[in-house]
Amino acid sequence: MKIIFLSFLSFLSFLSFSCHSEELKFYINKVQEEIDKKIDLCLGETEWPASNSDNSIWVNARMESLVDSGLVKSNLKGKNKIWILTDLGKKEFNRNGDFCYGRMMVKEILNITYVNKKKVS
């Protein structure tokens, strides 16, 4: 009798895990869809040629990384540095209207809490 009871408990545990696993996959896919629609990992430069009129270290560093990658070349115009798209840069920029460098991905969901004990779909 103990063996049958333990087997039944094992089966229930497996069934619960299996259902929970499918539920997690569902929510991971839903969250990923929303992230893909709303979050772009892009540099934010949308107008070219670009300049650094504020002398921002951050802007200069971003632009020089684009120079290093061959997407942009820099020129001095008076005392100001300007950056111009290379042919490769024009090709990549026209694809997205910005220079995008990656995407966020959901690795795992640690916990699901239901509002009023109702599943949201």
PDB file of C-alpha atoms in Angstrom:
ATOM      1  CA  MET A   1       0.000   0.000   0.000  1.00  0.00           C
ATOM      2  CA  LYS A   2       2.889   2.373   0.835  1.00  0.00           C
ATOM      3  CA  ILE A   3       4.481   1.741  -2.558  1.00  0.00           C
ATOM      4  CA  ILE A   4       1.254   2.571  -4.396  1.00  0.00           C
ATOM      5  CA  PHE A   5       0.772   5.731  -2.317  1.00  0.00           C
ATOM      6  CA  LEU A   6       4.373   6.874  -2.917  1.00  0.00           C
ATOM      7  CA  SER A   7       4.034   6.138  -6.621  1.00  0.00           C
ATOM      8  CA  PHE A   8       0.857   8.198  -6.718  1.00  0.00           C
ATOM      9  CA  LEU A   9       2.590  11.107  -4.925  1.00  0.00           C
ATOM     10  CA  SER A  10       5.487  10.909  -7.353  1.00  0.00           C
ATOM     11  CA  PHE A  11       3.079  11.009 -10.270  1.00  0.00           C
ATOM     12  CA  LEU A  12       1.265  14.049  -8.820  1.00  0.00           C
ATOM     13  CA  SER A  13       4.584  15.786  -8.270  1.00  0.00           C
ATOM     14  CA  PHE A  14       5.628  15.091 -11.864  1.00  0.00           C
ATOM     15  CA  LEU A  15       2.253  16.262 -13.162  1.00  0.00           C
ATOM     16  CA  SER A  16       2.484  19.475 -11.140  1.00  0.00           C
ATOM     17  CA  PHE A  17       6.038  20.148 -12.367  1.00  0.00           C
ATOM     18  CA  SER A  18       5.057  19.424 -15.961  1.00  0.00           C
ATOM     19  CA  CYS A  19       2.115  21.836 -15.826  1.00  0.00           C
ATOM     20  CA  HIS A  20       4.230  24.454 -14.054  1.00  0.00           C
ATOM     21  CA  SER A  21       6.955  24.064 -16.674  1.00  0.00           C
ATOM     22  CA  GLU A  22       4.481  24.651 -19.520  1.00  0.00           C
ATOM     23  CA  GLU A  23       3.079  27.660 -17.686  1.00  0.00           C
ATOM     24  CA  LEU A  24       6.570  29.126 -17.267  1.00  0.00           C
ATOM     25  CA  LYS A  25       7.293  28.635 -20.975  1.00  0.00           C
ATOM     26  CA  PHE A  26       4.045  30.433 -21.798  1.00  0.00           C
ATOM     27  CA  TYR A  27       4.926  33.431 -19.607  1.00  0.00           C
ATOM     28  CA  ILE A  28       8.538  33.553 -20.789  1.00  0.00           C
ATOM     29  CA  ASN A  29       7.267  33.736 -24.387  1.00  0.00           C
ATOM     30  CA  LYS A  30       4.702  36.445 -23.532  1.00  0.00           C
ATOM     31  CA  VAL A  31       7.241  38.589 -21.661  1.00  0.00           C
ATOM     32  CA  GLN A  32       9.781  38.153 -24.482  1.00  0.00           C
ATOM     33  CA  GLU A  33       7.187  39.272 -27.053  1.00  0.00           C
ATOM     34  CA  GLU A  34       6.555  42.482 -25.084  1.00  0.00           C
ATOM     35  CA  ILE A  35      10.265  43.173 -24.648  1.00  0.00           C
ATOM     36  CA  ASP A  36      10.846  42.661 -28.382  1.00  0.00           C
ATOM     37  CA  LYS A  37       8.063  45.153 -29.188  1.00  0.00           C
ATOM     38  CA  LYS A  38       9.115  47.886 -26.763  1.00  0.00           C
ATOM     39  CA  ILE A  39      12.801  47.770 -25.875  1.00  0.00           C
ATOM     40  CA  ASP A  40      15.535  48.567 -28.364  1.00  0.00           C
ATOM     41  CA  LEU A  41      19.170  48.559 -27.329  1.00  0.00           C
ATOM     42  CA  CYS A  42      20.358  51.355 -29.579  1.00  0.00           C
ATOM     43  CA  LEU A  43      22.830  54.230 -29.344  1.00  0.00           C
ATOM     44  CA  GLY A  44      20.238  56.929 -29.934  1.00  0.00           C
ATOM     45  CA  GLU A  45      21.955  58.891 -32.693  1.00  0.00           C
ATOM     46  CA  THR A  46      19.305  59.503 -35.320  1.00  0.00           C
ATOM     47  CA  GLU A  47      20.626  62.558 -37.191  1.00  0.00           C
ATOM     48  CA  TRP A  48      23.836  62.673 -39.227  1.00  0.00           C
ATOM     49  CA  PRO A  49      26.339  64.238 -39.389  1.00  0.00           C
ATOM     50  CA  ALA A  50      26.485  64.307 -35.594  1.00  0.00           C
ATOM     51  CA  SER A  51      28.438  66.629 -33.339  1.00  0.00           C
ATOM     52  CA  ASN A  52      29.304  66.925 -29.674  1.00  0.00           C
ATOM     53  CA  SER A  53      28.381  70.541 -28.973  1.00  0.00           C
ATOM     54  CA  ASP A  54      28.064  69.833 -25.233  1.00  0.00           C
ATOM     55  CA  ASN A  55      31.557  68.262 -25.063  1.00  0.00           C
ATOM     56  CA  SER A  56      30.028  65.208 -23.406  1.00  0.00           C
ATOM     57  CA  ILE A  57      32.524  62.457 -22.614  1.00  0.00           C
ATOM     58  CA  TRP A  58      29.742  59.894 -23.130  1.00  0.00           C
ATOM     59  CA  VAL A  59      28.872  61.161 -26.628  1.00  0.00           C
ATOM     60  CA  ASN A  60      32.544  61.289 -27.609  1.00  0.00           C
ATOM     61  CA  ALA A  61      33.118  57.711 -26.372  1.00  0.00           C
ATOM     62  CA  ARG A  62      30.073  56.393 -28.261  1.00  0.00           C
ATOM     63  CA  MET A  63      31.108  58.108 -31.456  1.00  0.00           C
ATOM     64  CA  GLU A  64      34.704  56.935 -31.244  1.00  0.00           C
ATOM     65  CA  SER A  65      33.484  53.359 -30.793  1.00  0.00           C
ATOM     66  CA  LEU A  66      31.564  53.787 -34.057  1.00  0.00           C
ATOM     67  CA  VAL A  67      34.762  55.129 -35.673  1.00  0.00           C
ATOM     68  CA  ASP A  68      36.653  52.053 -34.422  1.00  0.00           C
ATOM     69  CA  SER A  69      34.002  49.778 -35.920  1.00  0.00           C
ATOM     70  CA  GLY A  70      34.198  51.490 -39.318  1.00  0.00           C
ATOM     71  CA  LEU A  71      30.639  52.830 -39.237  1.00  0.00           C
ATOM     72  CA  VAL A  72      31.604  56.500 -38.816  1.00  0.00           C
ATOM     73  CA  LYS A  73      34.545  58.757 -39.600  1.00  0.00           C
ATOM     74  CA  SER A  74      35.415  61.909 -37.690  1.00  0.00           C
ATOM     75  CA  ASN A  75      36.413  65.343 -38.983  1.00  0.00           C
ATOM     76  CA  LEU A  76      37.253  68.642 -37.336  1.00  0.00           C
ATOM     77  CA  LYS A  77      35.105  71.589 -38.315  1.00  0.00           C
ATOM     78  CA  GLY A  78      36.745  74.583 -36.666  1.00  0.00           C
ATOM     79  CA  LYS A  79      37.078  73.618 -33.003  1.00  0.00           C
ATOM     80  CA  ASN A  80      34.218  71.125 -33.163  1.00  0.00           C
ATOM     81  CA  LYS A  81      34.474  67.465 -34.012  1.00  0.00           C
ATOM     82  CA  ILE A  82      31.798  66.064 -36.308  1.00  0.00           C
ATOM     83  CA  TRP A  83      31.099  62.469 -37.211  1.00  0.00           C
ATOM     84  CA  ILE A  84      29.925  61.372 -40.653  1.00  0.00           C
ATOM     85  CA  LEU A  85      28.549  57.984 -41.689  1.00  0.00           C
ATOM     86  CA  THR A  86      30.786  55.779 -43.830  1.00  0.00           C
ATOM     87  CA  ASP A  87      29.250  53.684 -46.622  1.00  0.00           C
ATOM     88  CA  LEU A  88      29.023  50.747 -44.209  1.00  0.00           C
ATOM     89  CA  GLY A  89      27.534  53.050 -41.572  1.00  0.00           C
ATOM     90  CA  LYS A  90      24.869  54.284 -44.011  1.00  0.00           C
ATOM     91  CA  LYS A  91      23.901  50.699 -44.795  1.00  0.00           C
ATOM     92  CA  GLU A  92      23.600  49.709 -41.122  1.00  0.00           C
ATOM     93  CA  PHE A  93      21.949  52.963 -40.054  1.00  0.00           C
ATOM     94  CA  ASN A  94      19.292  52.802 -42.773  1.00  0.00           C
ATOM     95  CA  ARG A  95      18.298  49.325 -41.610  1.00  0.00           C
ATOM     96  CA  ASN A  96      17.011  50.557 -38.196  1.00  0.00           C
ATOM     97  CA  GLY A  97      17.198  54.362 -38.215  1.00  0.00           C
ATOM     98  CA  ASP A  98      19.782  54.049 -35.427  1.00  0.00           C
ATOM     99  CA  PHE A  99      22.701  51.824 -34.511  1.00  0.00           C
ATOM    100  CA  CYS A 100      21.246  48.929 -32.539  1.00  0.00           C
ATOM    101  CA  TYR A 101      23.600  46.512 -30.848  1.00  0.00           C
ATOM    102  CA  GLY A 102      21.568  43.745 -29.266  1.00  0.00           C
ATOM    103  CA  ARG A 103      18.344  42.637 -27.682  1.00  0.00           C
ATOM    104  CA  MET A 104      17.215  41.760 -24.204  1.00  0.00           C
ATOM    105  CA  MET A 105      16.203  38.162 -23.601  1.00  0.00           C
ATOM    106  CA  VAL A 106      14.262  36.542 -20.768  1.00  0.00           C
ATOM    107  CA  LYS A 107      16.430  33.903 -19.148  1.00  0.00           C
ATOM    108  CA  GLU A 108      14.024  32.634 -16.511  1.00  0.00           C
ATOM    109  CA  ILE A 109      10.993  33.518 -14.425  1.00  0.00           C
ATOM    110  CA  LEU A 110      11.546  32.877 -10.754  1.00  0.00           C
ATOM    111  CA  ASN A 111       8.014  33.308  -9.457  1.00  0.00           C
ATOM    112  CA  ILE A 112       4.487  33.880 -10.712  1.00  0.00           C
ATOM    113  CA  THR A 113       2.017  35.687  -8.481  1.00  0.00           C
ATOM    114  CA  TYR A 114      -1.605  35.804  -9.552  1.00  0.00           C
ATOM    115  CA  VAL A 115      -3.829  38.776  -8.838  1.00  0.00           C
ATOM    116  CA  ASN A 116      -6.981  37.571  -7.078  1.00  0.00           C
ATOM    117  CA  LYS A 117      -5.825  33.999  -7.804  1.00  0.00           C
ATOM    118  CA  LYS A 118      -6.690  34.402 -11.487  1.00  0.00           C
ATOM    119  CA  LYS A 119      -4.377  33.488 -14.309  1.00  0.00           C
ATOM    120  CA  VAL A 120      -3.659  36.308 -16.716  1.00  0.00           C
ATOM    121  CA  SER A 121      -3.220  35.472 -20.387  1.00  0.00           C
TER     122      SER A 121
END
